[in-house]
Amino acid sequence: MAKRQTLLSVDALTKDYTMPGGNPVRVLDQISFGVEDGEFVTILGPSGSGKSTLLRIIAGLVTPSSGEVRYLDQPVSGVNPHVAMVFQSFALFPWLTVQENVELGLKSRGLSVKERHERSLRVIDMIGLDGFEGAYPKELSGGMRQRVGFARALVMEPDVLLMDEPFSALDVLTAENLRRDLLELWLEKRIPTKAVLIVTHSIEEAVYMGDRAVILSREPARVLAEVPILLPHWREREDVRFVRLVDQIYQTLTARPVAADSVFARGRPAPVPAVRAGSLTGMIELLDDLGGSTDLYRLADELNMDLEDLLPILEAVEMLGLGRVREGDAQLTETGRAFAQATVLRRKELFRDTALTNVPALAHIRHQLERHPQHRVGAESFLELFERYYSAEDSRSQMETLIDWGRYAELLAYDQETDQIYLEAETADPKAVPGSA
Ligand code: ADP
Ligand code: MG
């Protein structure tokens, strides 16, 4: 196949929004992809992931915090003249007729009244609204209003048609009809559009319509994968190849670490025993010296400790997947033994991996730090989350433990002066952390 020309591309787009409390939150992080001439590209991502923001940036309606949009390799600034957008909600002017709504955008194009009429009537006819030119929006069904939305974009004859979940406000049958009609216009080249970029949260819609799916993660949105969809049109949802693609994309979308972000949304997080990393490593070394497994009473004796004081340490070792207590015996896991025998650096790596997997609260803190543009968050904001479920004293103790573990594993740093948790420059690269998408 001949190399096709890249029509539109986005290069390392990043967008931060300032929240009402003044905190910046990163919504898009370094998004890059291209759209080729003749291509129908879908952008798939969970609700709230930043898809509308991305499309608005491409249309030039929102300014990115960094990165750029390019058209035929030239940077585009301001409103992008090569695109037109179909929105999810119809947003028609109720006091204008169908034809007047459709013609509106043409006024800035310097066309004669006659030309405007001709062009709009042609598009109205093409989109299946023939006979409704003089109707007002309130006289139309939802499906027909959205057809006006399409007509309004198509009459501009954009090179790239942008669509933001254009079928999601419609009932199933109406959506399916409109999808088919649009795809037919595109496949039969009845519209001069050179490329289509549609945002959706429906995997089936993406596989039904597109040539390629760009899959976004959330909080912040990053490109997780680009999946080519090479099935010939018209596609059948029952086709095994269709089902397989849907399944593959579903796995990509969900193959993320335990949604660290929702730790607190799901309820009380598991309490973290108040044990310093130093005590943990000491315990693991001792257990290893004792052959990797020993009777609890012997252990208490060896350490000259009460069982009561010993148990939280073992609980922490267990929580981290480094050991377990079974029938009065304390024993190390494989990872625990590997840890005991590892170098200092390797120990930190093992601890980092196991802590991110097994201690959701710590994964949550790390995740928030990565999301934050300055990679710096007040410890107080995490404390508040704990205080929804624990006493003030227990919350503080858990935060202290998590900070201590996080510092030991070099997952985070802590500034006592400002009570802020932050990422040190060399550990701020999220790619350096296993399991963070
Ligand atoms: P999607 O279209 O994928 O559902 P959006 O792009 O609409 O996602 O929103 C992504 C995130 O950005 C959401 O958390 C939303 O609340 C936030 N957001 C969107 N627009 C603004 C804005 N103008 N100011 C602050 N936050 C915004
Ligand atoms: Mg949206």
Short mmCIF file of C-alpha atoms and ligand atoms in Angstrom, two decimals:
data_model
loop_
_atom_site.label_atom_id
_atom_site.label_comp_id
_atom_site.label_asym_id
_atom_site.label_seq_id
_atom_site.Cartn_x
_atom_site.Cartn_y
_atom_site.Cartn_z
CA MET A 1 0.00 0.00 0.00
CA ALA A 2 1.30 3.43 -0.92
CA LYS A 3 2.35 5.56 1.98
CA ARG A 4 -0.50 7.86 2.80
CA GLN A 5 -0.08 11.45 3.75
CA THR A 6 -0.50 12.53 7.35
CA LEU A 7 -3.20 15.16 7.32
CA LEU A 8 -3.60 16.06 10.94
CA SER A 9 -1.37 15.28 13.87
CA VAL A 10 -1.08 16.12 17.52
CA ASP A 11 2.31 16.27 19.10
CA ALA A 12 2.82 15.81 22.84
CA LEU A 13 -0.39 17.56 23.80
CA THR A 14 -0.67 18.21 27.51
CA LYS A 15 -3.51 19.99 29.28
CA ASP A 16 -3.74 21.05 32.91
CA TYR A 17 -6.93 22.47 34.40
CA THR A 18 -6.99 24.48 37.58
CA MET A 19 -9.53 23.11 40.03
CA PRO A 20 -11.82 25.36 42.06
CA GLY A 21 -9.53 24.93 45.09
CA GLY A 22 -6.62 26.26 43.00
CA ASN A 23 -4.94 22.90 42.42
CA PRO A 24 -3.84 22.14 38.88
CA VAL A 25 -4.89 18.73 37.57
CA ARG A 26 -3.39 17.13 34.50
CA VAL A 27 -6.11 15.89 32.15
CA LEU A 28 -4.05 15.11 29.03
CA ASP A 29 -0.47 13.96 29.23
CA GLN A 30 1.79 13.98 26.16
CA ILE A 31 -0.81 12.81 23.65
CA SER A 32 0.62 12.16 20.18
CA PHE A 33 -0.94 10.52 17.15
CA GLY A 34 -1.66 11.25 13.50
CA VAL A 35 -4.61 10.98 11.14
CA GLU A 36 -3.88 10.10 7.53
CA ASP A 37 -5.62 11.21 4.41
CA GLY A 38 -8.51 8.79 3.81
CA GLU A 39 -8.55 7.50 7.37
CA PHE A 40 -11.44 7.10 9.81
CA VAL A 41 -9.89 7.21 13.26
CA THR A 42 -11.66 6.60 16.55
CA ILE A 43 -10.51 7.81 19.93
CA LEU A 44 -11.65 5.52 22.70
CA GLY A 45 -11.47 6.27 26.37
CA PRO A 46 -13.47 6.03 29.55
CA SER A 47 -15.88 8.76 30.46
CA GLY A 48 -14.12 11.75 31.97
CA SER A 49 -10.76 10.77 30.48
CA GLY A 50 -10.37 13.97 28.49
CA LYS A 51 -11.69 13.01 25.06
CA SER A 52 -13.77 16.18 24.62
CA THR A 53 -10.87 18.30 25.79
CA LEU A 54 -8.63 16.63 23.22
CA LEU A 55 -11.10 17.21 20.39
CA ARG A 56 -11.63 20.83 21.42
CA ILE A 57 -7.89 21.40 21.37
CA ILE A 58 -7.71 19.92 17.87
CA ALA A 59 -10.53 22.25 16.80
CA GLY A 60 -8.68 25.17 18.35
CA LEU A 61 -11.48 25.91 20.84
CA VAL A 62 -9.24 25.16 23.84
CA THR A 63 -5.55 25.99 24.17
CA PRO A 64 -3.21 23.20 25.24
CA SER A 65 -0.82 23.73 28.17
CA SER A 66 1.94 22.39 25.93
CA GLY A 67 2.35 20.51 22.67
CA GLU A 68 0.81 21.38 19.34
CA VAL A 69 -1.67 20.50 16.63
CA ARG A 70 -0.31 20.28 13.10
CA TYR A 71 -2.06 20.26 9.75
CA LEU A 72 -0.03 19.00 6.81
CA ASP A 73 2.91 19.38 9.14
CA GLN A 74 2.28 23.08 9.79
CA PRO A 75 1.43 24.16 13.33
CA VAL A 76 -2.16 25.34 13.72
CA SER A 77 -2.87 28.16 16.14
CA GLY A 78 -6.27 29.53 16.99
CA VAL A 79 -9.42 28.09 15.49
CA ASN A 80 -8.53 25.27 13.10
CA PRO A 81 -9.96 26.17 9.67
CA HIS A 82 -9.56 22.63 8.31
CA VAL A 83 -12.02 20.97 10.67
CA ALA A 84 -15.69 21.09 11.63
CA MET A 85 -17.19 19.52 14.70
CA VAL A 86 -20.34 17.58 15.53
CA PHE A 87 -21.16 17.77 19.23
CA GLN A 88 -22.90 15.28 21.45
CA SER A 89 -25.77 17.60 22.27
CA PHE A 90 -27.56 19.22 19.40
CA ALA A 91 -27.11 22.85 20.43
CA LEU A 92 -29.30 24.23 17.66
CA PHE A 93 -30.69 27.75 17.73
CA PRO A 94 -34.38 27.24 18.55
CA TRP A 95 -35.47 30.46 16.82
CA LEU A 96 -33.86 29.46 13.51
CA THR A 97 -35.24 26.95 11.00
CA VAL A 98 -33.32 23.85 9.98
CA GLN A 99 -31.97 25.60 6.92
CA GLU A 100 -31.02 28.74 8.83
CA ASN A 101 -29.21 26.62 11.45
CA VAL A 102 -27.30 24.82 8.72
CA GLU A 103 -26.38 28.00 6.84
CA LEU A 104 -25.14 29.84 9.88
CA GLY A 105 -21.49 28.85 9.61
CA LEU A 106 -21.33 29.69 5.92
CA LYS A 107 -21.87 33.40 6.57
CA SER A 108 -18.20 33.89 7.36
CA ARG A 109 -17.17 32.18 4.10
CA GLY A 110 -17.97 35.03 1.75
CA LEU A 111 -20.52 33.08 -0.30
CA SER A 112 -23.49 34.68 -2.03
CA VAL A 113 -26.95 34.11 -0.58
CA LYS A 114 -27.75 31.89 -3.52
CA GLU A 115 -24.65 29.77 -3.02
CA ARG A 116 -25.41 29.45 0.69
CA HIS A 117 -28.93 28.26 -0.04
CA GLU A 118 -27.79 25.77 -2.64
CA ARG A 119 -25.09 24.30 -0.47
CA SER A 120 -27.27 23.98 2.59
CA LEU A 121 -30.19 22.45 0.70
CA ARG A 122 -27.86 19.91 -0.89
CA VAL A 123 -26.51 18.85 2.50
CA ILE A 124 -29.97 18.82 4.10
CA ASP A 125 -31.12 16.51 1.35
CA MET A 126 -28.07 14.29 1.64
CA ILE A 127 -28.44 13.83 5.40
CA GLY A 128 -32.08 12.77 5.06
CA LEU A 129 -33.87 15.95 6.11
CA ASP A 130 -35.47 16.74 2.78
CA GLY A 131 -38.80 18.45 3.40
CA PHE A 132 -37.81 19.75 6.85
CA GLU A 133 -35.85 22.83 5.68
CA GLY A 134 -38.41 25.19 7.17
CA ALA A 135 -39.03 23.26 10.41
CA TYR A 136 -37.93 24.56 13.81
CA PRO A 137 -35.80 22.36 16.09
CA LYS A 138 -38.63 21.80 18.58
CA GLU A 139 -40.66 20.16 15.81
CA LEU A 140 -37.95 17.53 15.24
CA SER A 141 -37.15 14.24 16.98
CA GLY A 142 -33.76 13.82 18.71
CA GLY A 143 -32.43 11.84 15.78
CA MET A 144 -33.44 14.51 13.29
CA ARG A 145 -31.96 17.26 15.40
CA GLN A 146 -28.67 15.43 15.41
CA ARG A 147 -28.95 15.14 11.64
CA VAL A 148 -29.10 18.94 11.60
CA GLY A 149 -25.95 18.88 13.75
CA PHE A 150 -24.23 16.76 11.09
CA ALA A 151 -25.51 18.97 8.29
CA ARG A 152 -24.15 22.04 10.04
CA ALA A 153 -20.68 20.50 10.13
CA LEU A 154 -20.78 18.93 6.65
CA VAL A 155 -21.94 22.12 4.92
CA MET A 156 -18.58 23.63 5.85
CA GLU A 157 -16.92 20.92 3.74
CA PRO A 158 -14.14 20.41 6.29
CA ASP A 159 -11.09 18.35 5.40
CA VAL A 160 -11.40 16.62 8.75
CA LEU A 161 -14.75 15.93 10.37
CA LEU A 162 -14.50 15.86 14.17
CA MET A 163 -17.27 14.20 16.14
CA ASP A 164 -17.65 14.13 19.89
CA GLU A 165 -19.79 11.14 20.88
CA PRO A 166 -22.38 12.17 18.28
CA PHE A 167 -24.59 9.10 18.79
CA SER A 168 -24.56 8.79 22.53
CA ALA A 169 -27.57 11.02 23.25
CA LEU A 170 -29.78 9.01 20.87
CA ASP A 171 -31.80 5.86 21.46
CA VAL A 172 -30.25 2.64 20.16
CA LEU A 173 -32.16 2.34 16.86
CA THR A 174 -31.87 6.01 15.96
CA ALA A 175 -28.15 5.91 16.71
CA GLU A 176 -27.69 2.83 14.53
CA ASN A 177 -29.53 4.43 11.62
CA LEU A 178 -27.50 7.59 11.79
CA ARG A 179 -24.24 5.64 12.11
CA ARG A 180 -25.08 3.67 8.96
CA ASP A 181 -26.08 6.78 7.02
CA LEU A 182 -22.93 8.61 7.97
CA LEU A 183 -20.70 5.63 7.19
CA GLU A 184 -22.41 5.26 3.83
CA LEU A 185 -21.73 8.91 2.95
CA TRP A 186 -18.10 8.40 3.92
CA LEU A 187 -17.50 5.02 2.25
CA GLU A 188 -19.22 6.06 -0.96
CA LYS A 189 -17.25 9.31 -0.96
CA ARG A 190 -20.38 11.40 -1.21
CA ILE A 191 -18.80 14.01 1.06
CA PRO A 192 -15.51 15.77 0.29
CA THR A 193 -14.24 15.01 3.81
CA LYS A 194 -10.68 13.65 3.71
CA ALA A 195 -10.56 12.14 7.18
CA VAL A 196 -12.82 11.52 10.14
CA LEU A 197 -11.89 11.65 13.80
CA ILE A 198 -14.58 10.45 16.17
CA VAL A 199 -14.48 10.27 19.94
CA THR A 200 -16.46 7.53 21.62
CA HIS A 201 -16.62 5.50 24.80
CA SER A 202 -18.22 2.59 22.93
CA ILE A 203 -15.77 -0.10 21.83
CA GLU A 204 -18.38 -1.59 19.49
CA GLU A 205 -18.93 1.75 17.82
CA ALA A 206 -15.19 2.11 17.27
CA VAL A 207 -14.84 -1.38 15.80
CA TYR A 208 -17.96 -0.94 13.67
CA MET A 209 -16.88 2.33 12.07
CA GLY A 210 -13.18 2.99 12.25
CA ASP A 211 -9.92 2.06 10.52
CA ARG A 212 -7.94 2.48 13.71
CA ALA A 213 -8.65 3.01 17.40
CA VAL A 214 -6.46 5.26 19.54
CA ILE A 215 -7.00 4.06 23.09
CA LEU A 216 -6.66 6.50 25.98
CA SER A 217 -6.14 5.88 29.66
CA ARG A 218 -7.64 8.19 32.24
CA GLU A 219 -6.35 10.56 34.91
CA PRO A 220 -4.42 11.69 33.03
CA ALA A 221 -5.18 10.57 29.49
CA ARG A 222 -2.22 8.96 27.77
CA VAL A 223 -2.19 6.89 24.60
CA LEU A 224 -2.32 3.27 25.81
CA ALA A 225 -2.35 1.71 22.37
CA GLU A 226 -3.32 2.16 18.74
CA VAL A 227 -5.24 -0.76 17.31
CA PRO A 228 -5.68 -1.09 13.52
CA ILE A 229 -9.14 -2.34 12.52
CA LEU A 230 -8.74 -3.95 9.14
CA LEU A 231 -12.09 -5.72 8.69
CA PRO A 232 -13.89 -4.87 5.45
CA HIS A 233 -17.16 -2.92 5.62
CA TRP A 234 -19.96 -3.58 6.28
CA ARG A 235 -19.06 -5.20 9.54
CA GLU A 236 -21.19 -7.68 11.44
CA ARG A 237 -21.15 -7.52 15.21
CA GLU A 238 -21.51 -11.31 15.41
CA ASP A 239 -18.45 -11.92 13.22
CA VAL A 240 -15.76 -13.71 15.29
CA ARG A 241 -13.15 -11.22 14.09
CA PHE A 242 -15.35 -8.36 15.29
CA VAL A 243 -15.85 -10.02 18.67
CA ARG A 244 -12.12 -10.71 18.98
CA LEU A 245 -11.23 -7.08 18.28
CA VAL A 246 -13.77 -5.81 20.80
CA ASP A 247 -12.31 -8.19 23.33
CA GLN A 248 -8.74 -7.16 22.56
CA ILE A 249 -9.56 -3.47 22.95
CA TYR A 250 -11.52 -4.12 26.11
CA GLN A 251 -8.48 -5.84 27.60
CA THR A 252 -6.24 -2.93 26.64
CA LEU A 253 -8.63 -0.45 28.21
CA THR A 254 -8.89 -2.37 31.46
CA ALA A 255 -5.33 -3.68 31.72
CA ARG A 256 -4.30 -1.05 34.20
CA PRO A 257 -3.05 -1.49 37.74
CA VAL A 258 -5.73 -1.68 40.39
CA ALA A 259 -7.31 1.72 39.91
CA ALA A 260 -5.18 3.27 42.57
CA ASP A 261 -7.19 6.39 42.31
CA SER A 262 -10.38 4.82 43.52
CA VAL A 263 -8.85 3.31 46.65
CA PHE A 264 -10.66 5.75 48.83
CA ALA A 265 -13.76 5.85 46.67
CA ARG A 266 -14.33 2.16 47.34
CA GLY A 267 -14.40 2.64 51.10
CA ARG A 268 -12.07 2.16 54.02
CA PRO A 269 -8.58 1.26 52.82
CA ALA A 270 -6.80 -1.59 54.63
CA PRO A 271 -5.07 -0.19 57.72
CA VAL A 272 -1.30 -0.06 57.49
CA PRO A 273 0.42 -1.34 60.67
CA ALA A 274 2.59 1.32 62.30
CA VAL A 275 5.91 -0.34 61.54
CA ARG A 276 9.03 1.39 60.27
CA ALA A 277 10.77 0.11 57.15
CA GLY A 278 13.84 -0.47 59.35
CA SER A 279 11.92 -2.87 61.60
CA LEU A 280 10.53 -4.64 58.56
CA THR A 281 13.91 -5.25 57.00
CA GLY A 282 15.32 -6.32 60.37
CA MET A 283 12.55 -8.87 60.79
CA ILE A 284 13.04 -10.25 57.29
CA GLU A 285 16.79 -10.63 57.86
CA LEU A 286 16.20 -12.44 61.12
CA LEU A 287 13.67 -14.83 59.60
CA ASP A 288 16.09 -15.55 56.79
CA ASP A 289 18.86 -16.25 59.31
CA LEU A 290 16.52 -18.68 61.03
CA GLY A 291 16.08 -20.62 57.79
CA GLY A 292 13.11 -18.70 56.43
CA SER A 293 10.58 -20.08 58.88
CA THR A 294 10.26 -20.23 62.65
CA ASP A 295 7.92 -20.65 65.58
CA LEU A 296 6.38 -17.37 66.76
CA TYR A 297 7.36 -17.92 70.39
CA ARG A 298 10.94 -18.65 69.47
CA LEU A 299 10.96 -15.48 67.42
CA ALA A 300 9.60 -13.43 70.33
CA ASP A 301 12.21 -15.00 72.54
CA GLU A 302 15.02 -14.36 70.09
CA LEU A 303 14.03 -10.71 69.86
CA ASN A 304 13.16 -10.35 73.51
CA MET A 305 9.81 -8.87 72.51
CA ASP A 306 6.21 -9.43 73.54
CA LEU A 307 4.11 -11.23 70.97
CA GLU A 308 1.86 -8.16 70.99
CA ASP A 309 4.67 -5.98 69.72
CA LEU A 310 5.84 -8.59 67.29
CA LEU A 311 2.52 -9.13 65.54
CA PRO A 312 2.20 -5.71 63.85
CA ILE A 313 5.63 -6.22 62.28
CA LEU A 314 4.60 -9.62 60.96
CA GLU A 315 1.33 -8.15 59.79
CA ALA A 316 3.23 -5.55 57.79
CA VAL A 317 5.57 -8.20 56.37
CA GLU A 318 2.50 -10.18 55.36
CA MET A 319 0.73 -7.18 53.90
CA LEU A 320 3.73 -6.57 51.66
CA GLY A 321 3.73 -10.16 50.47
CA LEU A 322 7.18 -10.77 51.95
CA GLY A 323 6.10 -13.34 54.53
CA ARG A 324 3.14 -14.97 56.23
CA VAL A 325 2.02 -16.33 59.56
CA ARG A 326 0.54 -19.85 59.51
CA GLU A 327 -0.36 -22.02 62.48
CA GLY A 328 1.99 -20.38 64.89
CA ASP A 329 4.86 -20.19 62.40
CA ALA A 330 6.27 -17.09 60.74
CA GLN A 331 7.76 -17.77 57.31
CA LEU A 332 9.17 -15.81 54.40
CA THR A 333 7.72 -15.98 50.91
CA GLU A 334 9.97 -16.42 47.86
CA THR A 335 10.03 -12.65 47.48
CA GLY A 336 10.82 -12.30 51.18
CA ARG A 337 13.83 -14.60 50.88
CA ALA A 338 14.99 -12.87 47.70
CA PHE A 339 14.68 -9.57 49.57
CA ALA A 340 16.77 -10.80 52.51
CA GLN A 341 19.56 -11.88 50.21
CA ALA A 342 19.48 -8.89 47.85
CA THR A 343 21.74 -5.85 47.68
CA VAL A 344 20.51 -2.59 49.16
CA LEU A 345 19.48 -1.27 45.75
CA ARG A 346 17.74 -4.44 44.70
CA ARG A 347 15.91 -4.48 48.03
CA LYS A 348 14.47 -1.07 47.31
CA GLU A 349 13.26 -2.24 43.91
CA LEU A 350 11.63 -5.35 45.36
CA PHE A 351 10.01 -3.29 48.08
CA ARG A 352 8.78 -0.74 45.53
CA ASP A 353 7.16 -3.40 43.36
CA THR A 354 5.52 -5.23 46.18
CA ALA A 355 4.36 -2.07 47.96
CA LEU A 356 2.73 -0.65 44.82
CA THR A 357 0.91 -3.91 44.25
CA ASN A 358 -0.11 -4.68 47.81
CA VAL A 359 -0.56 -1.33 49.50
CA PRO A 360 -3.24 0.55 47.53
CA ALA A 361 -2.98 3.65 49.71
CA LEU A 362 0.69 3.99 48.80
CA ALA A 363 -0.06 3.38 45.12
CA HIS A 364 -2.71 6.09 45.41
CA ILE A 365 -0.26 8.63 46.81
CA ARG A 366 2.31 7.82 44.14
CA HIS A 367 -0.34 8.06 41.42
CA GLN A 368 -1.49 11.48 42.64
CA LEU A 369 2.10 12.72 42.70
CA GLU A 370 2.59 11.59 39.12
CA ARG A 371 -0.58 13.33 38.06
CA HIS A 372 0.32 16.59 39.69
CA PRO A 373 2.14 18.89 37.26
CA GLN A 374 4.67 19.89 39.93
CA HIS A 375 4.69 16.35 41.37
CA ARG A 376 4.12 17.82 44.82
CA VAL A 377 1.08 17.46 47.07
CA GLY A 378 0.43 18.51 50.69
CA ALA A 379 0.42 15.51 53.07
CA GLU A 380 -2.67 17.05 54.61
CA SER A 381 -4.82 16.29 51.58
CA PHE A 382 -4.09 12.56 52.00
CA LEU A 383 -4.61 12.80 55.72
CA GLU A 384 -8.10 14.09 55.05
CA LEU A 385 -8.89 11.00 53.03
CA PHE A 386 -7.85 8.74 55.90
CA GLU A 387 -9.84 10.82 58.34
CA ARG A 388 -13.01 9.78 56.58
CA TYR A 389 -12.44 6.28 57.92
CA TYR A 390 -10.01 6.48 60.83
CA SER A 391 -9.50 8.56 63.95
CA ALA A 392 -7.21 11.57 63.66
CA GLU A 393 -4.51 9.70 65.56
CA ASP A 394 -4.73 6.53 63.48
CA SER A 395 -4.81 8.58 60.29
CA ARG A 396 -1.63 10.39 61.25
CA SER A 397 0.06 7.16 62.19
CA GLN A 398 -0.85 5.58 58.86
CA MET A 399 0.40 8.57 56.92
CA GLU A 400 3.69 8.45 58.84
CA THR A 401 4.09 4.78 58.02
CA LEU A 402 3.26 5.27 54.35
CA ILE A 403 5.71 8.15 54.06
CA ASP A 404 8.36 6.07 55.78
CA TRP A 405 7.81 3.10 53.45
CA GLY A 406 7.58 5.38 50.43
CA ARG A 407 10.86 7.08 51.32
CA TYR A 408 12.60 3.77 51.91
CA ALA A 409 11.43 2.51 48.49
CA GLU A 410 12.28 5.90 46.94
CA LEU A 411 8.72 6.15 45.70
CA LEU A 412 8.39 9.60 47.20
CA ALA A 413 10.17 12.24 49.19
CA TYR A 414 8.89 14.30 52.08
CA ASP A 415 9.54 17.90 52.96
CA GLN A 416 9.02 18.40 56.67
CA GLU A 417 9.15 22.21 56.46
CA THR A 418 6.15 22.45 54.14
CA ASP A 419 4.56 19.09 55.03
CA GLN A 420 4.57 18.23 51.34
CA ILE A 421 5.09 14.91 49.66
CA TYR A 422 6.87 15.11 46.32
CA LEU A 423 8.68 13.15 43.65
CA GLU A 424 12.39 13.63 43.28
CA ALA A 425 13.35 14.52 39.72
CA GLU A 426 15.03 11.20 39.00
CA THR A 427 12.04 9.15 40.18
CA ALA A 428 9.37 11.39 38.65
CA ASP A 429 9.31 9.53 35.35
CA PRO A 430 6.22 7.37 35.62
CA LYS A 431 7.70 4.87 33.19
CA ALA A 432 10.22 4.02 35.86
CA VAL A 433 7.45 2.60 38.02
CA PRO A 434 6.29 -0.87 37.14
CA GLY A 435 2.57 -1.17 36.63
CA SER A 436 1.76 2.49 36.17
CA ALA A 437 0.12 2.79 32.78
P1 ADP B 1 -14.50 13.13 28.40
O1 ADP B 1 -14.96 13.87 27.19
O2 ADP B 1 -13.54 12.02 28.10
O3 ADP B 1 -15.64 12.63 29.23
P2 ADP B 1 -13.60 15.75 29.31
O4 ADP B 1 -12.57 16.20 28.33
O5 ADP B 1 -14.95 16.33 29.17
O6 ADP B 1 -13.66 14.15 29.32
O7 ADP B 1 -13.09 16.06 30.78
C1 ADP B 1 -11.89 15.51 31.30
C2 ADP B 1 -11.66 16.05 32.70
O8 ADP B 1 -11.35 17.43 32.63
C3 ADP B 1 -12.84 15.91 33.62
O9 ADP B 1 -12.37 15.56 34.89
C4 ADP B 1 -13.46 17.29 33.61
O10 ADP B 1 -14.11 17.52 34.82
C5 ADP B 1 -12.24 18.17 33.44
N1 ADP B 1 -12.56 19.42 32.74
C6 ADP B 1 -13.06 19.53 31.48
N2 ADP B 1 -13.19 20.83 31.14
C7 ADP B 1 -12.77 21.56 32.20
C8 ADP B 1 -12.65 22.97 32.48
N3 ADP B 1 -12.98 23.90 31.56
N4 ADP B 1 -12.16 23.34 33.68
C9 ADP B 1 -11.81 22.41 34.59
N5 ADP B 1 -11.89 21.09 34.39
C10 ADP B 1 -12.36 20.66 33.22
MG MG B 2 -16.83 14.17 26.43
#
